[in-house]
mmCIF file of C-alpha atoms and ligand atoms in Angstrom:
data_model
loop_
_atom_site.group_PDB
_atom_site.id
_atom_site.type_symbol
_atom_site.label_atom_id
_atom_site.label_comp_id
_atom_site.label_asym_id
_atom_site.label_seq_id
_atom_site.Cartn_x
_atom_site.Cartn_y
_atom_site.Cartn_z
ATOM 1 C CA UNK A 1 0.000 0.000 0.000
ATOM 2 C CA UNK A 2 1.244 3.486 -0.857
ATOM 3 C CA UNK A 3 1.997 5.410 2.323
ATOM 4 C CA UNK A 4 0.817 8.891 3.170
ATOM 5 C CA UNK A 5 4.151 10.588 2.728
ATOM 6 C CA UNK A 6 4.728 13.733 4.823
ATOM 7 C CA UNK A 7 8.519 13.566 4.430
ATOM 8 C CA UNK A 8 10.312 16.939 4.447
ATOM 9 C CA UNK A 9 12.726 16.201 1.608
ATOM 10 C CA UNK A 10 13.424 14.241 -0.467
ATOM 11 C CA UNK A 11 9.699 13.824 -0.478
ATOM 12 C CA UNK A 12 6.564 12.887 -2.305
ATOM 13 C CA UNK A 13 6.329 13.312 -6.071
ATOM 14 C CA UNK A 14 3.228 12.666 -8.189
ATOM 15 C CA UNK A 15 2.648 8.916 -8.635
ATOM 16 C CA UNK A 16 2.235 9.258 -12.397
ATOM 17 C CA UNK A 17 5.544 11.137 -12.628
ATOM 18 C CA UNK A 18 7.381 8.352 -10.801
ATOM 19 C CA UNK A 19 5.768 5.729 -13.029
ATOM 20 C CA UNK A 20 6.719 7.541 -16.243
ATOM 21 C CA UNK A 21 10.222 8.213 -14.884
ATOM 22 C CA UNK A 22 10.763 4.548 -14.083
ATOM 23 C CA UNK A 23 9.643 3.528 -17.587
ATOM 24 C CA UNK A 24 12.016 6.047 -19.124
ATOM 25 C CA UNK A 25 14.947 4.531 -17.294
ATOM 26 C CA UNK A 26 14.295 1.372 -19.296
ATOM 27 C CA UNK A 27 13.193 2.958 -22.572
ATOM 28 C CA UNK A 28 12.762 6.693 -23.173
ATOM 29 C CA UNK A 29 9.660 7.331 -25.308
ATOM 30 C CA UNK A 30 10.214 4.121 -27.310
ATOM 31 C CA UNK A 31 13.524 5.213 -28.815
ATOM 32 C CA UNK A 32 15.124 1.912 -27.837
ATOM 33 C CA UNK A 33 17.462 3.604 -25.359
ATOM 34 C CA UNK A 34 17.311 4.502 -21.698
ATOM 35 C CA UNK A 35 17.164 8.109 -20.551
ATOM 36 C CA UNK A 36 20.352 7.500 -18.594
ATOM 37 C CA UNK A 37 22.373 5.955 -21.421
ATOM 38 C CA UNK A 38 22.006 8.692 -24.038
ATOM 39 C CA UNK A 39 24.239 11.686 -24.566
ATOM 40 C CA UNK A 40 23.205 14.859 -22.824
ATOM 41 C CA UNK A 41 23.859 16.466 -26.227
ATOM 42 C CA UNK A 42 21.373 14.182 -28.000
ATOM 43 C CA UNK A 43 18.352 15.900 -29.477
ATOM 44 C CA UNK A 44 16.149 13.991 -26.993
ATOM 45 C CA UNK A 45 17.926 15.296 -23.926
ATOM 46 C CA UNK A 46 18.458 18.813 -25.284
ATOM 47 C CA UNK A 47 14.716 18.978 -25.792
ATOM 48 C CA UNK A 48 14.107 17.762 -22.214
ATOM 49 C CA UNK A 49 16.394 20.457 -20.818
ATOM 50 C CA UNK A 50 14.767 23.185 -22.939
ATOM 51 C CA UNK A 51 11.272 22.093 -21.957
ATOM 52 C CA UNK A 52 12.199 22.026 -18.267
ATOM 53 C CA UNK A 53 13.669 25.538 -18.507
ATOM 54 C CA UNK A 54 10.638 26.892 -20.389
ATOM 55 C CA UNK A 55 8.166 25.327 -17.958
ATOM 56 C CA UNK A 56 10.028 26.689 -14.950
ATOM 57 C CA UNK A 57 9.940 30.240 -16.346
ATOM 58 C CA UNK A 58 6.319 29.834 -17.459
ATOM 59 C CA UNK A 59 5.138 28.737 -14.000
ATOM 60 C CA UNK A 60 6.861 31.773 -12.482
ATOM 61 C CA UNK A 61 5.507 34.145 -15.145
ATOM 62 C CA UNK A 62 9.046 35.109 -16.126
ATOM 63 C CA UNK A 63 9.242 34.355 -19.845
ATOM 64 C CA UNK A 64 10.619 37.118 -22.047
ATOM 65 C CA UNK A 65 11.550 39.214 -19.023
ATOM 66 C CA UNK A 66 15.329 38.846 -19.167
ATOM 67 C CA UNK A 67 15.500 35.735 -16.978
ATOM 68 C CA UNK A 68 17.364 32.471 -17.573
ATOM 69 C CA UNK A 69 16.584 29.155 -15.878
ATOM 70 C CA UNK A 70 19.513 26.863 -15.071
ATOM 71 C CA UNK A 71 19.566 23.322 -13.704
ATOM 72 C CA UNK A 72 22.811 23.104 -11.746
ATOM 73 C CA UNK A 73 24.358 20.656 -9.292
ATOM 74 C CA UNK A 74 25.503 20.940 -5.696
ATOM 75 C CA UNK A 75 22.084 21.519 -4.160
ATOM 76 C CA UNK A 76 20.704 24.729 -2.742
ATOM 77 C CA UNK A 77 23.752 24.635 -0.462
ATOM 78 C CA UNK A 78 26.011 25.327 -3.452
ATOM 79 C CA UNK A 79 23.927 28.423 -4.233
ATOM 80 C CA UNK A 80 24.708 29.795 -0.760
ATOM 81 C CA UNK A 81 28.237 30.370 -2.015
ATOM 82 C CA UNK A 82 27.579 30.867 -5.736
ATOM 83 C CA UNK A 83 25.263 33.802 -5.037
ATOM 84 C CA UNK A 84 27.963 35.506 -3.012
ATOM 85 C CA UNK A 85 30.729 34.579 -5.445
ATOM 86 C CA UNK A 86 28.815 36.158 -8.329
ATOM 87 C CA UNK A 87 27.172 39.136 -6.614
ATOM 88 C CA UNK A 88 28.991 40.145 -3.457
ATOM 89 C CA UNK A 89 31.485 42.895 -4.238
ATOM 90 C CA UNK A 90 31.738 44.498 -0.785
ATOM 91 C CA UNK A 91 28.620 44.150 1.356
ATOM 92 C CA UNK A 92 25.388 42.134 1.379
ATOM 93 C CA UNK A 93 22.263 42.069 3.569
ATOM 94 C CA UNK A 94 20.636 38.874 4.857
ATOM 95 C CA UNK A 95 17.467 38.097 6.786
ATOM 96 C CA UNK A 96 18.051 35.252 9.234
ATOM 97 C CA UNK A 97 14.945 33.084 9.574
ATOM 98 C CA UNK A 98 16.444 29.685 10.339
ATOM 99 C CA UNK A 99 18.973 26.974 9.724
ATOM 100 C CA UNK A 100 19.163 27.469 5.952
ATOM 101 C CA UNK A 101 19.447 31.266 6.174
ATOM 102 C CA UNK A 102 22.194 30.854 8.775
ATOM 103 C CA UNK A 103 24.100 28.537 6.466
ATOM 104 C CA UNK A 104 23.734 30.990 3.579
ATOM 105 C CA UNK A 105 25.072 33.770 5.836
ATOM 106 C CA UNK A 106 28.069 31.669 6.865
ATOM 107 C CA UNK A 107 29.092 31.118 3.237
ATOM 108 C CA UNK A 108 28.538 34.732 2.186
ATOM 109 C CA UNK A 109 30.808 35.964 4.982
ATOM 110 C CA UNK A 110 33.724 34.406 3.090
ATOM 111 C CA UNK A 111 33.238 36.984 0.342
ATOM 112 C CA UNK A 112 32.600 40.297 2.071
ATOM 113 C CA UNK A 113 30.877 42.242 4.792
ATOM 114 C CA UNK A 114 27.539 41.003 5.945
ATOM 115 C CA UNK A 115 24.601 42.916 7.430
ATOM 116 C CA UNK A 116 22.094 40.724 9.222
ATOM 117 C CA UNK A 117 19.020 42.974 8.937
ATOM 118 C CA UNK A 118 16.997 40.904 11.424
ATOM 119 C CA UNK A 119 16.894 37.474 13.003
ATOM 120 C CA UNK A 120 14.306 35.356 14.801
ATOM 121 C CA UNK A 121 16.963 33.260 16.505
ATOM 122 C CA UNK A 122 15.863 34.685 19.885
ATOM 123 C CA UNK A 123 12.703 32.550 19.678
ATOM 124 C CA UNK A 124 14.189 29.458 18.018
ATOM 125 C CA UNK A 125 13.033 30.862 14.665
ATOM 126 C CA UNK A 126 9.323 30.427 15.323
ATOM 127 C CA UNK A 127 8.424 33.689 13.533
ATOM 128 C CA UNK A 128 9.412 35.878 10.581
ATOM 129 C CA UNK A 129 10.929 39.235 11.620
ATOM 130 C CA UNK A 130 9.150 42.293 10.259
ATOM 131 C CA UNK A 131 9.736 46.023 10.079
ATOM 132 C CA UNK A 132 13.455 45.804 9.377
ATOM 133 C CA UNK A 133 15.318 48.094 6.996
ATOM 134 C CA UNK A 134 17.368 46.872 4.089
ATOM 135 C CA UNK A 135 20.250 49.312 3.496
ATOM 136 C CA UNK A 136 20.625 50.826 0.041
ATOM 137 C CA UNK A 137 24.398 50.466 -0.085
ATOM 138 C CA UNK A 138 24.506 46.645 -0.259
ATOM 139 C CA UNK A 139 25.107 44.515 -3.350
ATOM 140 C CA UNK A 140 21.957 42.455 -2.726
ATOM 141 C CA UNK A 141 19.430 41.312 -0.127
ATOM 142 C CA UNK A 142 18.959 37.586 0.555
ATOM 143 C CA UNK A 143 16.033 35.857 2.232
ATOM 144 C CA UNK A 144 14.515 32.376 2.589
ATOM 145 C CA UNK A 145 10.867 32.246 1.536
ATOM 146 C CA UNK A 146 9.951 29.113 3.471
ATOM 147 C CA UNK A 147 11.747 27.739 6.490
ATOM 148 C CA UNK A 148 11.446 24.004 6.027
ATOM 149 C CA UNK A 149 12.685 23.081 9.486
ATOM 150 C CA UNK A 150 10.819 25.602 11.636
ATOM 151 C CA UNK A 151 7.637 25.770 9.574
ATOM 152 C CA UNK A 152 7.479 29.500 8.909
ATOM 153 C CA UNK A 153 6.902 31.226 5.580
ATOM 154 C CA UNK A 154 7.337 34.780 4.372
ATOM 155 C CA UNK A 155 3.934 36.136 3.372
ATOM 156 C CA UNK A 156 5.389 39.447 2.236
ATOM 157 C CA UNK A 157 8.735 40.467 0.836
ATOM 158 C CA UNK A 158 10.309 43.846 1.558
ATOM 159 C CA UNK A 159 10.457 46.550 -1.098
ATOM 160 C CA UNK A 160 14.153 46.946 -1.760
ATOM 161 C CA UNK A 161 16.302 49.116 -4.004
ATOM 162 C CA UNK A 162 18.945 46.433 -4.393
ATOM 163 C CA UNK A 163 18.863 43.037 -6.144
ATOM 164 C CA UNK A 164 16.571 40.579 -4.342
ATOM 165 C CA UNK A 165 17.800 36.981 -3.944
ATOM 166 C CA UNK A 166 15.637 34.245 -2.491
ATOM 167 C CA UNK A 167 16.090 30.627 -1.472
ATOM 168 C CA UNK A 168 12.710 29.127 -2.416
ATOM 169 C CA UNK A 169 13.776 25.490 -2.050
ATOM 170 C CA UNK A 170 10.749 24.370 -0.097
ATOM 171 C CA UNK A 171 7.911 26.445 -1.517
ATOM 172 C CA UNK A 172 8.735 27.099 -5.157
ATOM 173 C CA UNK A 173 5.754 26.474 -7.475
ATOM 174 C CA UNK A 174 3.449 26.225 -4.445
ATOM 175 C CA UNK A 175 1.931 29.725 -4.498
ATOM 176 C CA UNK A 176 1.555 32.769 -6.677
ATOM 177 C CA UNK A 177 3.855 35.724 -6.127
ATOM 178 C CA UNK A 178 5.121 38.556 -8.264
ATOM 179 C CA UNK A 179 8.298 36.678 -9.142
ATOM 180 C CA UNK A 180 9.551 39.570 -11.278
ATOM 181 C CA UNK A 181 10.487 41.347 -8.015
ATOM 182 C CA UNK A 182 13.274 38.800 -7.597
ATOM 183 C CA UNK A 183 16.638 38.882 -9.341
ATOM 184 C CA UNK A 184 17.793 35.403 -8.347
ATOM 185 C CA UNK A 185 15.541 32.567 -7.183
ATOM 186 C CA UNK A 186 17.043 29.196 -6.364
ATOM 187 C CA UNK A 187 15.628 25.897 -5.204
ATOM 188 C CA UNK A 188 16.992 22.415 -4.662
ATOM 189 C CA UNK A 189 14.759 20.111 -6.719
ATOM 190 C CA UNK A 190 13.965 17.612 -3.990
ATOM 191 C CA UNK A 191 11.155 19.459 -2.229
ATOM 192 C CA UNK A 192 8.602 20.510 -4.810
ATOM 193 C CA UNK A 193 10.084 19.741 -8.195
ATOM 194 C CA UNK A 194 11.894 16.448 -8.559
ATOM 195 C CA UNK A 195 14.457 14.066 -7.136
ATOM 196 C CA UNK A 196 17.638 15.222 -5.416
ATOM 197 C CA UNK A 197 20.517 16.019 -7.753
ATOM 198 C CA UNK A 198 19.665 19.262 -9.462
ATOM 199 C CA UNK A 199 19.002 22.830 -8.369
ATOM 200 C CA UNK A 200 16.879 25.297 -10.260
ATOM 201 C CA UNK A 201 18.452 28.749 -10.459
ATOM 202 C CA UNK A 202 16.443 31.513 -12.106
ATOM 203 C CA UNK A 203 18.537 34.581 -12.806
ATOM 204 C CA UNK A 204 17.797 38.015 -14.153
ATOM 205 C CA UNK A 205 20.817 38.362 -16.365
ATOM 206 C CA UNK A 206 21.483 42.032 -15.726
ATOM 207 C CA UNK A 207 22.494 41.423 -12.079
ATOM 208 C CA UNK A 208 25.603 39.601 -13.212
ATOM 209 C CA UNK A 209 29.009 40.945 -14.187
ATOM 210 C CA UNK A 210 29.309 43.462 -11.346
ATOM 211 C CA UNK A 211 32.028 41.870 -9.236
ATOM 212 C CA UNK A 212 35.677 42.163 -10.180
ATOM 213 C CA UNK A 213 36.957 38.880 -8.779
ATOM 214 C CA UNK A 214 37.824 35.920 -10.977
ATOM 215 C CA UNK A 215 35.136 33.268 -10.706
ATOM 216 C CA UNK A 216 35.983 29.601 -11.356
ATOM 217 C CA UNK A 217 34.005 28.401 -14.394
ATOM 218 C CA UNK A 218 31.828 25.867 -12.591
ATOM 219 C CA UNK A 219 30.752 28.537 -10.091
ATOM 220 C CA UNK A 220 30.172 31.276 -12.651
ATOM 221 C CA UNK A 221 26.515 31.865 -13.518
ATOM 222 C CA UNK A 222 27.549 33.568 -16.762
ATOM 223 C CA UNK A 223 29.381 30.455 -17.906
ATOM 224 C CA UNK A 224 26.332 28.275 -17.227
ATOM 225 C CA UNK A 225 24.033 30.756 -18.978
ATOM 226 C CA UNK A 226 26.379 30.900 -21.965
ATOM 227 C CA UNK A 227 26.171 27.116 -22.309
ATOM 228 C CA UNK A 228 22.406 26.849 -21.700
ATOM 229 C CA UNK A 229 22.965 24.843 -18.532
ATOM 230 C CA UNK A 230 25.116 22.315 -20.421
ATOM 231 C CA UNK A 231 28.579 23.539 -19.467
ATOM 232 C CA UNK A 232 29.199 20.080 -18.076
ATOM 233 C CA UNK A 233 27.038 16.958 -17.961
ATOM 234 C CA UNK A 234 23.832 17.896 -16.148
ATOM 235 C CA UNK A 235 22.019 15.516 -13.769
ATOM 236 C CA UNK A 236 19.992 14.048 -16.608
ATOM 237 C CA UNK A 237 17.637 11.975 -14.486
ATOM 238 C CA UNK A 238 16.879 14.754 -12.004
ATOM 239 C CA UNK A 239 16.286 17.266 -14.804
ATOM 240 C CA UNK A 240 13.997 14.835 -16.636
ATOM 241 C CA UNK A 241 11.872 14.092 -13.551
ATOM 242 C CA UNK A 242 11.709 17.820 -12.785
ATOM 243 C CA UNK A 243 10.423 18.375 -16.311
ATOM 244 C CA UNK A 244 7.750 15.713 -15.808
ATOM 245 C CA UNK A 245 6.682 17.303 -12.517
ATOM 246 C CA UNK A 246 6.500 20.766 -14.077
ATOM 247 C CA UNK A 247 4.405 19.290 -16.902
ATOM 248 C CA UNK A 248 2.141 17.594 -14.322
ATOM 249 C CA UNK A 249 1.704 20.952 -12.603
ATOM 250 C CA UNK A 250 0.803 22.620 -15.892
ATOM 251 C CA UNK A 251 -1.805 19.951 -16.719
ATOM 252 C CA UNK A 252 -3.318 20.506 -13.293
ATOM 253 C CA UNK A 253 -3.792 24.218 -13.936
ATOM 254 C CA UNK A 254 -0.432 25.626 -12.847
ATOM 255 C CA UNK A 255 0.615 27.450 -9.704
ATOM 256 C CA UNK A 256 -2.781 29.180 -9.289
ATOM 257 C CA UNK A 257 -4.558 25.818 -9.137
ATOM 258 C CA UNK A 258 -2.060 24.120 -6.824
ATOM 259 C CA UNK A 259 -2.077 27.126 -4.486
ATOM 260 C CA UNK A 260 -5.788 26.609 -3.815
ATOM 261 C CA UNK A 261 -5.216 22.936 -3.006
ATOM 262 C CA UNK A 262 -2.225 23.782 -0.814
ATOM 263 C CA UNK A 263 -4.295 26.343 1.088
ATOM 264 C CA UNK A 264 -7.035 23.761 1.689
ATOM 265 C CA UNK A 265 -4.541 21.196 2.941
ATOM 266 C CA UNK A 266 -2.893 23.674 5.319
ATOM 267 C CA UNK A 267 -6.237 24.977 6.618
ATOM 268 C CA UNK A 268 -7.453 21.443 7.304
ATOM 269 C CA UNK A 269 -4.393 20.563 9.382
ATOM 270 C CA UNK A 270 -3.948 23.874 11.228
ATOM 271 C CA UNK A 271 -7.641 23.960 12.143
ATOM 272 C CA UNK A 272 -7.225 20.585 13.819
ATOM 273 C CA UNK A 273 -3.996 21.615 15.574
ATOM 274 C CA UNK A 274 -5.833 24.648 16.975
ATOM 275 C CA UNK A 275 -9.025 22.776 17.862
ATOM 276 C CA UNK A 276 -7.541 19.659 19.419
ATOM 277 C CA UNK A 277 -6.429 20.245 23.031
ATOM 278 C CA UNK A 278 -3.674 17.618 22.689
ATOM 279 C CA UNK A 279 -1.746 19.625 20.067
ATOM 280 C CA UNK A 280 -0.020 22.972 19.917
ATOM 281 C CA UNK A 281 1.484 24.670 16.863
ATOM 282 C CA UNK A 282 5.152 25.671 16.915
ATOM 283 C CA UNK A 283 5.224 28.666 14.554
ATOM 284 C CA UNK A 284 3.515 31.996 15.214
ATOM 285 C CA UNK A 285 0.093 31.807 13.565
ATOM 286 C CA UNK A 286 0.524 34.636 11.073
ATOM 287 C CA UNK A 287 3.799 33.153 9.800
ATOM 288 C CA UNK A 288 2.710 29.538 9.493
ATOM 289 C CA UNK A 289 4.064 27.715 6.472
ATOM 290 C CA UNK A 290 1.581 26.112 4.119
ATOM 291 C CA UNK A 291 4.247 23.598 3.140
ATOM 292 C CA UNK A 292 5.672 22.452 6.482
ATOM 293 C CA UNK A 293 3.424 22.456 9.549
ATOM 294 C CA UNK A 294 5.343 22.104 12.820
ATOM 295 C CA UNK A 295 3.544 21.110 16.000
ATOM 296 C CA UNK A 296 3.951 19.430 19.368
ATOM 297 C CA UNK A 297 1.883 17.400 21.760
ATOM 298 C CA UNK A 298 0.660 19.326 24.778
ATOM 299 C CA UNK A 299 2.094 18.449 28.153
ATOM 300 C CA UNK A 300 1.183 15.019 29.429
ATOM 301 C CA UNK A 301 -0.175 13.736 26.117
ATOM 302 C CA UNK A 302 0.768 10.145 25.311
ATOM 303 C CA UNK A 303 3.605 10.265 22.766
ATOM 304 C CA UNK A 304 3.792 6.496 22.266
ATOM 305 C CA UNK A 305 0.080 6.249 21.609
ATOM 306 C CA UNK A 306 0.089 9.044 19.021
ATOM 307 C CA UNK A 307 3.179 7.631 17.298
ATOM 308 C CA UNK A 308 1.667 4.183 17.041
ATOM 309 C CA UNK A 309 -1.617 5.580 15.697
ATOM 310 C CA UNK A 310 -0.114 7.518 12.816
ATOM 311 C CA UNK A 311 2.260 4.719 11.912
ATOM 312 C CA UNK A 312 -0.629 2.246 11.835
ATOM 313 C CA UNK A 313 -2.532 4.613 9.546
ATOM 314 C CA UNK A 314 0.247 4.327 6.950
ATOM 315 C CA UNK A 315 1.720 7.783 7.569
ATOM 316 C CA UNK A 316 5.437 8.340 6.879
ATOM 317 C CA UNK A 317 7.837 11.120 7.777
ATOM 318 C CA UNK A 318 6.023 12.937 10.565
ATOM 319 C CA UNK A 319 8.867 13.313 13.052
ATOM 320 C CA UNK A 320 10.053 16.886 13.553
ATOM 321 C CA UNK A 321 13.586 18.005 12.747
ATOM 322 C CA UNK A 322 15.988 17.413 15.633
ATOM 323 C CA UNK A 323 16.381 21.175 16.231
ATOM 324 C CA UNK A 324 12.653 21.642 16.851
ATOM 325 C CA UNK A 325 11.396 18.270 18.070
ATOM 326 C CA UNK A 326 7.740 17.311 17.996
ATOM 327 C CA UNK A 327 6.182 16.779 14.591
ATOM 328 C CA UNK A 328 6.403 18.217 11.109
ATOM 329 C CA UNK A 329 3.886 17.508 8.399
ATOM 330 C CA UNK A 330 5.298 18.508 5.016
ATOM 331 C CA UNK A 331 2.486 19.078 2.549
ATOM 332 C CA UNK A 332 4.254 19.621 -0.745
ATOM 333 C CA UNK A 333 2.415 19.985 -4.060
ATOM 334 C CA UNK A 334 2.186 16.246 -4.752
ATOM 335 C CA UNK A 335 0.668 15.349 -1.363
ATOM 336 C CA UNK A 336 -3.056 14.728 -1.848
ATOM 337 C CA UNK A 337 -5.668 16.336 0.394
ATOM 338 C CA UNK A 338 -6.779 12.816 1.362
ATOM 339 C CA UNK A 339 -3.441 12.215 3.106
ATOM 340 C CA UNK A 340 -3.978 15.303 5.265
ATOM 341 C CA UNK A 341 -7.469 14.043 6.049
ATOM 342 C CA UNK A 342 -5.988 10.727 7.219
ATOM 343 C CA UNK A 343 -3.650 12.597 9.569
ATOM 344 C CA UNK A 344 -6.461 14.773 10.908
ATOM 345 C CA UNK A 345 -8.606 11.670 11.507
ATOM 346 C CA UNK A 346 -5.721 10.121 13.454
ATOM 347 C CA UNK A 347 -5.443 13.280 15.579
ATOM 348 C CA UNK A 348 -9.177 13.136 16.352
ATOM 349 C CA UNK A 349 -8.980 9.427 17.180
ATOM 350 C CA UNK A 350 -6.025 10.142 19.472
ATOM 351 C CA UNK A 351 -8.100 12.720 21.343
ATOM 352 C CA UNK A 352 -11.005 10.293 21.662
ATOM 353 C CA UNK A 353 -9.054 7.399 23.124
ATOM 354 C CA UNK A 354 -6.575 9.386 25.239
HETATM 355 C C1 LIG B 401 16.462 21.592 1.831
HETATM 356 C C2 LIG B 401 16.809 23.026 1.821
HETATM 357 C C3 LIG B 401 18.109 23.485 1.512
HETATM 358 C C4 LIG B 401 19.267 22.548 1.256
HETATM 359 O O1 LIG B 401 19.183 21.975 0.032
HETATM 360 P P1 LIG B 401 20.338 21.003 -0.512
HETATM 361 O O2 LIG B 401 19.831 20.749 -1.890
HETATM 362 O O3 LIG B 401 20.345 19.800 0.365
HETATM 363 O O4 LIG B 401 21.610 21.735 -0.485
HETATM 364 C C5 LIG B 401 18.328 24.840 1.477
HETATM 365 N N1 LIG B 401 17.347 25.718 1.737
HETATM 366 C C6 LIG B 401 16.091 25.326 2.051
HETATM 367 C C7 LIG B 401 15.044 26.344 2.321
HETATM 368 C C8 LIG B 401 15.788 23.968 2.102
HETATM 369 O O5 LIG B 401 14.545 23.576 2.417
#
């Protein structure tokens, strides 16, 4: 039986995408060859890469607006340093909203001065700081749209007069935003787009070329743009599955359609967390993530009983990250509403028999 997969990443992908992907490993579209045994320069793979790039820009509403989509390697973690390598001439501003922001800050410090405009570390990152100022004399401002570990999400982005860079690893393609406000958006594939192994980087080309350091080729966005994301062998499988997922999203009605479903899923779960006296949410209500819901049992509630109930119901991946504890339900695009209903039913049952 297929489990109800609330894993935080790598995580659930659409069933039909995984089926098609597995067939393509044996024989890609009846060409008599596997996806993973053909040249990345073959017309079949070049077309896959182009389609994936076009779909990514289309879903973000960024076609013909001076943006390029790249599928790179090294994960979102590599972008922590590539962003700074390519953009940080003297000083950059960062908003610190959790583990991933902190890691991005650590890497950027290797390249120049860093202004931490605000941080929610004082409350174990259970909220998104607001009302901070982004200085005008920085090379860029960096933020994390969704904090996968702590379960908070930025609902608004500051108006800035400098390039805006955002790590959207765990909520890309999950909601509508004016993406043209951003100059660089990056996301590791393995949360909402595909398997681990590739990272989507969407870049407004005119932010590049402003630092005077020498950048090694593999870390130079301009080099990757110049070679249409084929400077070296891309992660062919991860790019292909990402393309299939982006196609699945388009067939479903795109980001506008999935956003409605994601909102329903999140409302269903948070309503139960707030109603049920045995549960308490971790993140401040107004900053709650619609992708990753973090919650705990209230004092005295029977941990063993709850754990056995959700495991018996076929639920996977509900344990919270070690830095938060408790539980985390990740409700990425591919997770059906029915899975959230199963979890909510378990929570109600737990209340009844406790
Ligand atoms: C998972 C995650 C990362 C790390 O991604 P890797 O691909 O493992 O490097 C970075 N930022 C956010 C917001 C994430 O959720």
